[in-house]
Amino acid sequence: MPVELPSPPAKSKLAANLAKLGLYSDIDLVLHLPMRYVDETQLITIQRAGSLGGEMVQVEGLVTACEVQYKPRRQLLVTIADDSSQLVLRFLHFYGNQITQLAVGNRVRARAEIRHGFFGPEMVHPEYKVVNENTPLPVQLTPIYPSGVGISQTTLRRVISAALQRINWQDTLTPELRDRFKLVEFDNAVKLLHNPSVSTDMFSLENRSHAAWRRMKFDELLAQQLSLQRAQFSRRRKSAPSLAGVGKHTTAFLRSLPFALTCAQQRVLEEIRTDIGATYPMQRLLQGDVGCGKTIVAALAATQAIDNGYQATLMAPTEILADQHFRKIAGWLEPLGISVVWLTGSLKKKEKQNARDQIESGTAQLVIGTHALLQDNVKFARLGLVIVDEQHRFGVDQRLTLRNKGNDLNFTPHQLMMSATPIPRTLAMTYYADLEISVIDELPPGRSPIMTRVIDQERRSEVINRVGAAAADGRQIYWVCPLIEESEALQLQTATDTHSMLQEALPELKIGLVHGRMKPAEKQTVMADFISGTTQLLVATTVIEVGVDVPNASLMVIEHAERFGLSQLHQLRGRVGRGTAASVCLLLFQAPLGGIARQRLMTMRSSTDGFEIARKDLEIRGPGEFLGARQAGQAMLRFADLETDQELVEQVRGLAQKLLEDATHNLPEASEIVEAHLLRWMNRKEEYLRV
Ligand code: ADP
Ligand code: MG
């Protein structure tokens, strides 16, 4: 099937401005769809306009006066008149050439809301154009496009309609498929969306429920599914070392554990073992609420890799977390004779070199670290398993880099990603369609639920007393300082101030302070003191958000909780409730609360279920933000909305599967559809999907 190829990038200023909007080719232009429309098809008399208020209206008249006025400030006042009445157009900002355009005697068509000023009805900053008596009114709704600096709506309309005409926009879907899924033709759909006739229901255009929009969403989702599922197919064709045997280290490790695995842990471990036993690379996401015990599962996967003669690596997003993993896992595995090596940016040059040497020679069996692992000079001898903790903290490219560290051996290591941020179903089916997912849906026994209370900041002194009492009881406490997004300096200042304030109020306590600007070694000392119980209270910024595990900590205070996002609050709160003592989380807020902040805090109070909270979070924030810009690459879904288009997602998923299956069985029609569709929709974007 002939398909439109992207036209070579022109070097003009226009091309540069279009590029800023991500528009490089004809297909980009055609898929640059309006965000709304205006109705310029109707004119009303000035008299009638004057009797209305607050509505958008369009009038036409001859300019009877045009003058710059200087009081109370410089402005351009233009009076226009038709047979019925007259009206003032007021411009508070204007250019010299507007005075010429709007010279007395010219005919002007102006559109704006009517306001009633001192001198009668007026329009402030109307959209206008100079016309003559015969200039026809448009017969279609006027599209308004997402735009940027240096490019006007008129220009966009011009280049887009040129692109629309340049090519015969063949349908990538057959009539049979369009029929089955009740889809309008692609060609008609894009034409309608760019130039809807005045009889088109504007509401269904703007809320994107119109059949033409449905076609766009369907196509977009189909491209995404095809691309993800194809990536999955091609992954299956890569080879990976089979790490099937459960050997002596794993057995000894299991025997040495002071507790039994929960049923959920056993189940996911089986799933992982099946995967890493295969000869193509695993790509599995291990999901489980904070505190459910993912680390031990990861360690068991690692020992299995080691038992099979391969290296494993675990990467964590922060030094604190990597350090904690290292201590814990080395504590488990070193007694079994496994060599666990630690690599982070904060190591001294010589220590780093030493670690790298062990990694490269293969004497390091398990390597734990931070982003430092991604550096070019880190080379593994026989990397068989890559584990990424808190995977959503890393970009797609970073995970790829780590995975490619085993490439020298002509195979791809298995990859296990872990996350406590549960991915809601629709997201799992779309953005993460290429992942197998394991869920630990059970907490280790003996945990008592966390009680959450929402408290006005005014009652801070009561809260401080409560902290003192808890410490006297032998419990440990986190005090989380407010998030100050605007200024890191201010955030540090606040943390230091809070630390001294608490030390003054509770002189008998040993209080630690940890924040993002401390040197890794300092952080480690502070954390170690808290873990050992030397300090009872730990004042912290959000650096403790991920992974920190101190089971004896059972009270958490979060100041200005209204400034945090839901998943962040859930992560923070997950630092308590890890031991057997009943845990409490106090969310201090500053009144008055906005609507969204109230919703979030109420959700936190009523639920400790990470899935429920993630669902709410998605509802409040939308998927783009949920995924984070880095994760999503670009906004991959521009048209479909995962909340409202769930049904479409399901239909499309099935179709994508079928098409790819047919294509692999050499049904020419299916492969044509797949190729043409991906070319049309994935133009340059597919890279981001190759997780
Ligand atoms: P997360 O899933 O949040 O990473 P961790 O792996 O840090 O959770 O585990 C939380 C705590 O629970 C740790 O102290 C860990 O040793 C403990 N733990 C893990 N599995 C079990 C189990 N089956 N029984 C009892 N305690 C467990
Ligand atoms: Mg963890």
Tab-separated table of N, CA and C in Angstrom, residues 1-80:
chain	number	residue	atom	x	y	z
A	1	MET	N	0.856	-1.197	0.000
A	1	MET	CA	0.000	0.000	0.000
A	1	MET	C	0.889	1.244	0.000
A	2	PRO	N	0.671	2.173	-0.936
A	2	PRO	CA	1.518	3.365	-0.947
A	2	PRO	C	1.209	4.208	0.293
A	3	VAL	N	2.240	4.664	0.919
A	3	VAL	CA	1.990	5.460	2.123
A	3	VAL	C	2.760	6.760	2.044
A	4	GLU	N	2.238	7.733	2.742
A	4	GLU	CA	2.865	9.046	2.720
A	4	GLU	C	4.154	9.014	3.539
A	5	LEU	N	5.218	9.445	2.937
A	5	LEU	CA	6.476	9.509	3.667
A	5	LEU	C	6.662	10.915	4.196
A	6	PRO	N	7.330	11.032	5.322
A	6	PRO	CA	7.546	12.388	5.825
A	6	PRO	C	8.334	13.203	4.813
A	7	SER	N	7.892	14.423	4.555
A	7	SER	CA	8.630	15.246	3.603
A	7	SER	C	9.916	15.733	4.259
A	8	PRO	N	10.982	15.930	3.475
A	8	PRO	CA	12.252	16.341	4.073
A	8	PRO	C	12.096	17.686	4.763
A	9	PRO	N	12.763	17.868	5.898
A	9	PRO	CA	12.576	19.102	6.644
A	9	PRO	C	13.063	20.308	5.844
A	10	ALA	N	12.190	21.270	5.659
A	10	ALA	CA	12.591	22.501	4.998
A	10	ALA	C	13.310	23.357	6.029
A	11	LYS	N	14.090	24.314	5.547
A	11	LYS	CA	14.902	25.047	6.503
A	11	LYS	C	14.367	26.448	6.786
A	12	SER	N	13.160	26.720	6.306
A	12	SER	CA	12.641	28.075	6.473
A	12	SER	C	12.311	28.373	7.925
A	13	LYS	N	12.024	29.634	8.169
A	13	LYS	CA	11.616	30.064	9.490
A	13	LYS	C	10.310	29.387	9.859
A	14	LEU	N	9.413	29.293	8.860
A	14	LEU	CA	8.136	28.627	9.102
A	14	LEU	C	8.378	27.190	9.544
A	15	ALA	N	9.259	26.507	8.827
A	15	ALA	CA	9.556	25.116	9.182
A	15	ALA	C	10.094	25.033	10.602
A	16	ALA	N	10.930	25.998	10.959
A	16	ALA	CA	11.501	25.981	12.305
A	16	ALA	C	10.407	26.170	13.348
A	17	ASN	N	9.487	27.089	13.056
A	17	ASN	CA	8.402	27.300	14.005
A	17	ASN	C	7.470	26.105	14.088
A	18	LEU	N	7.249	25.467	12.967
A	18	LEU	CA	6.416	24.263	12.970
A	18	LEU	C	7.110	23.149	13.748
A	19	ALA	N	8.409	23.083	13.596
A	19	ALA	CA	9.169	22.043	14.301
A	19	ALA	C	9.019	22.193	15.808
A	20	LYS	N	8.938	23.451	16.245
A	20	LYS	CA	8.761	23.670	17.688
A	20	LYS	C	7.459	23.060	18.188
A	21	LEU	N	6.500	22.949	17.306
A	21	LEU	CA	5.237	22.311	17.689
A	21	LEU	C	5.268	20.811	17.416
A	22	GLY	N	6.430	20.311	17.033
A	22	GLY	CA	6.541	18.888	16.727
A	22	GLY	C	5.987	18.545	15.352
A	23	LEU	N	5.872	19.536	14.470
A	23	LEU	CA	5.278	19.312	13.153
A	23	LEU	C	6.365	19.333	12.086
A	24	TYR	N	6.658	18.163	11.542
A	24	TYR	CA	7.742	18.050	10.567
A	24	TYR	C	7.236	17.621	9.194
A	25	SER	N	6.176	16.829	9.189
A	25	SER	CA	5.767	16.240	7.918
A	25	SER	C	4.281	16.482	7.685
A	26	ASP	N	3.826	16.133	6.496
A	26	ASP	CA	2.412	16.300	6.189
A	26	ASP	C	1.521	15.560	7.181
A	27	ILE	N	1.928	14.361	7.516
A	27	ILE	CA	1.074	13.600	8.427
A	27	ILE	C	1.036	14.265	9.806
A	28	ASP	N	2.160	14.843	10.224
A	28	ASP	CA	2.150	15.572	11.495
A	28	ASP	C	1.129	16.699	11.445
A	29	LEU	N	1.119	17.395	10.323
A	29	LEU	CA	0.192	18.521	10.183
A	29	LEU	C	-1.252	18.040	10.195
A	30	VAL	N	-1.491	16.978	9.452
A	30	VAL	CA	-2.857	16.481	9.369
A	30	VAL	C	-3.353	15.991	10.733
A	31	LEU	N	-2.439	15.467	11.524
A	31	LEU	CA	-2.835	14.985	12.850
A	31	LEU	C	-2.716	16.060	13.932
A	32	HIS	N	-2.404	17.267	13.507
A	32	HIS	CA	-2.413	18.372	14.462
A	32	HIS	C	-3.850	18.888	14.505
A	33	LEU	N	-4.627	18.326	15.393
A	33	LEU	CA	-6.067	18.570	15.353
A	33	LEU	C	-6.465	19.740	16.246
A	34	PRO	N	-7.560	20.411	15.867
A	34	PRO	CA	-7.979	21.585	16.628
A	34	PRO	C	-8.329	21.239	18.069
A	35	MET	N	-8.078	22.193	18.959
A	35	MET	CA	-8.506	21.939	20.331
A	35	MET	C	-9.910	22.478	20.562
A	36	ARG	N	-10.306	23.485	19.755
A	36	ARG	CA	-11.686	23.951	19.827
A	36	ARG	C	-12.039	24.662	18.525
A	37	TYR	N	-13.251	25.164	18.477
A	37	TYR	CA	-13.730	25.799	17.254
A	37	TYR	C	-14.443	27.085	17.614
A	38	VAL	N	-14.461	28.005	16.664
A	38	VAL	CA	-15.329	29.165	16.869
A	38	VAL	C	-16.279	29.266	15.680
A	39	ASP	N	-17.424	29.809	15.983
A	39	ASP	CA	-18.440	29.940	14.959
A	39	ASP	C	-18.401	31.358	14.406
A	40	GLU	N	-17.841	31.499	13.213
A	40	GLU	CA	-17.782	32.815	12.579
A	40	GLU	C	-18.749	32.889	11.410
A	41	THR	N	-19.705	31.983	11.419
A	41	THR	CA	-20.587	31.914	10.254
A	41	THR	C	-21.765	32.885	10.360
A	42	GLN	N	-21.959	33.437	11.533
A	42	GLN	CA	-23.125	34.302	11.727
A	42	GLN	C	-22.710	35.748	12.000
A	43	LEU	N	-23.504	36.657	11.447
A	43	LEU	CA	-23.353	38.081	11.768
A	43	LEU	C	-24.632	38.552	12.432
A	44	ILE	N	-24.515	39.430	13.400
A	44	ILE	CA	-25.752	40.043	13.894
A	44	ILE	C	-25.604	41.556	13.811
A	45	THR	N	-26.691	42.276	13.889
A	45	THR	CA	-26.608	43.739	13.799
A	45	THR	C	-26.001	44.284	15.085
A	46	ILE	N	-25.422	45.468	14.972
A	46	ILE	CA	-24.797	46.079	16.144
A	46	ILE	C	-25.858	46.387	17.206
A	47	GLN	N	-27.013	46.732	16.744
A	47	GLN	CA	-28.072	47.019	17.712
A	47	GLN	C	-28.402	45.784	18.543
A	48	ARG	N	-28.537	44.673	17.839
A	48	ARG	CA	-28.851	43.415	18.521
A	48	ARG	C	-27.694	43.051	19.465
A	49	ALA	N	-26.468	43.196	18.975
A	49	ALA	CA	-25.296	42.890	19.810
A	49	ALA	C	-25.338	43.722	21.089
A	50	GLY	N	-25.712	44.978	20.948
A	50	GLY	CA	-25.747	45.878	22.107
A	50	GLY	C	-26.763	45.452	23.144
A	51	SER	N	-27.759	44.656	22.705
A	51	SER	CA	-28.771	44.240	23.677
A	51	SER	C	-28.345	42.957	24.398
A	52	LEU	N	-27.218	42.377	23.962
A	52	LEU	CA	-26.750	41.146	24.596
A	52	LEU	C	-25.609	41.466	25.549
A	53	GLY	N	-25.267	40.513	26.349
A	53	GLY	CA	-24.103	40.709	27.221
A	53	GLY	C	-23.442	39.386	27.475
A	54	GLY	N	-22.124	39.351	27.465
A	54	GLY	CA	-21.401	38.145	27.849
A	54	GLY	C	-21.309	37.054	26.802
A	55	GLU	N	-22.007	37.201	25.657
A	55	GLU	CA	-21.888	36.147	24.650
A	55	GLU	C	-20.927	36.572	23.556
A	56	MET	N	-20.314	35.579	22.902
A	56	MET	CA	-19.494	35.867	21.737
A	56	MET	C	-20.410	36.264	20.596
A	57	VAL	N	-20.158	37.389	20.006
A	57	VAL	CA	-20.960	37.759	18.828
A	57	VAL	C	-20.033	38.290	17.750
A	58	GLN	N	-20.548	38.309	16.524
A	58	GLN	CA	-19.770	38.858	15.427
A	58	GLN	C	-20.599	39.933	14.735
A	59	VAL	N	-20.011	41.085	14.536
A	59	VAL	CA	-20.712	42.181	13.860
A	59	VAL	C	-19.812	42.706	12.750
A	60	GLU	N	-20.411	43.525	11.868
A	60	GLU	CA	-19.626	44.105	10.790
A	60	GLU	C	-20.064	45.545	10.607
A	61	GLY	N	-19.118	46.466	10.381
A	61	GLY	CA	-19.514	47.859	10.189
A	61	GLY	C	-18.388	48.668	9.589
A	62	LEU	N	-18.701	49.902	9.253
A	62	LEU	CA	-17.696	50.807	8.696
A	62	LEU	C	-17.072	51.609	9.828
A	63	VAL	N	-15.769	51.839	9.731
A	63	VAL	CA	-15.094	52.617	10.772
A	63	VAL	C	-15.487	54.083	10.631
A	64	THR	N	-16.006	54.653	11.714
A	64	THR	CA	-16.383	56.073	11.670
A	64	THR	C	-15.415	56.932	12.471
A	65	ALA	N	-14.623	56.305	13.330
A	65	ALA	CA	-13.616	57.059	14.078
A	65	ALA	C	-12.511	56.114	14.478
A	66	CYS	N	-11.281	56.637	14.494
A	66	CYS	CA	-10.145	55.810	14.911
A	66	CYS	C	-9.158	56.748	15.565
A	67	GLU	N	-9.030	56.659	16.875
A	67	GLU	CA	-8.102	57.586	17.515
A	67	GLU	C	-7.374	56.961	18.698
A	68	VAL	N	-6.158	57.462	18.897
A	68	VAL	CA	-5.386	57.035	20.055
A	68	VAL	C	-5.730	57.990	21.190
A	69	GLN	N	-6.079	57.420	22.308
A	69	GLN	CA	-6.445	58.249	23.456
A	69	GLN	C	-5.365	58.036	24.517
A	70	TYR	N	-5.071	59.060	25.320
A	70	TYR	CA	-3.960	58.918	26.280
A	70	TYR	C	-4.415	58.852	27.727
A	71	LYS	N	-5.683	59.138	27.960
A	71	LYS	CA	-6.144	59.064	29.335
A	71	LYS	C	-7.271	58.066	29.450
A	72	PRO	N	-7.367	57.262	30.461
A	72	PRO	CA	-6.422	57.180	31.580
A	72	PRO	C	-5.110	56.505	31.193
A	73	ARG	N	-5.046	55.852	30.084
A	73	ARG	CA	-3.792	55.275	29.605
A	73	ARG	C	-3.855	55.223	28.095
A	74	ARG	N	-2.715	54.971	27.472
A	74	ARG	CA	-2.658	54.961	26.029
A	74	ARG	C	-3.488	53.805	25.481
A	75	GLN	N	-4.398	54.102	24.596
A	75	GLN	CA	-5.211	53.044	24.000
A	75	GLN	C	-5.763	53.499	22.665
A	76	LEU	N	-6.178	52.501	21.878
A	76	LEU	CA	-6.743	52.803	20.565
A	76	LEU	C	-8.250	52.571	20.633
A	77	LEU	N	-8.992	53.619	20.248
A	77	LEU	CA	-10.447	53.502	20.253
A	77	LEU	C	-10.956	53.623	18.830
A	78	VAL	N	-11.717	52.621	18.412
A	78	VAL	CA	-12.222	52.613	17.042
A	78	VAL	C	-13.737	52.493	17.126
A	79	THR	N	-14.428	53.356	16.408
A	79	THR	CA	-15.885	53.229	16.408
A	79	THR	C	-16.313	52.656	15.062
A	80	ILE	N	-17.162	51.653	15.098
A	80	ILE	CA	-17.714	51.151	13.833
A	80	ILE	C	-19.236	51.275	13.881
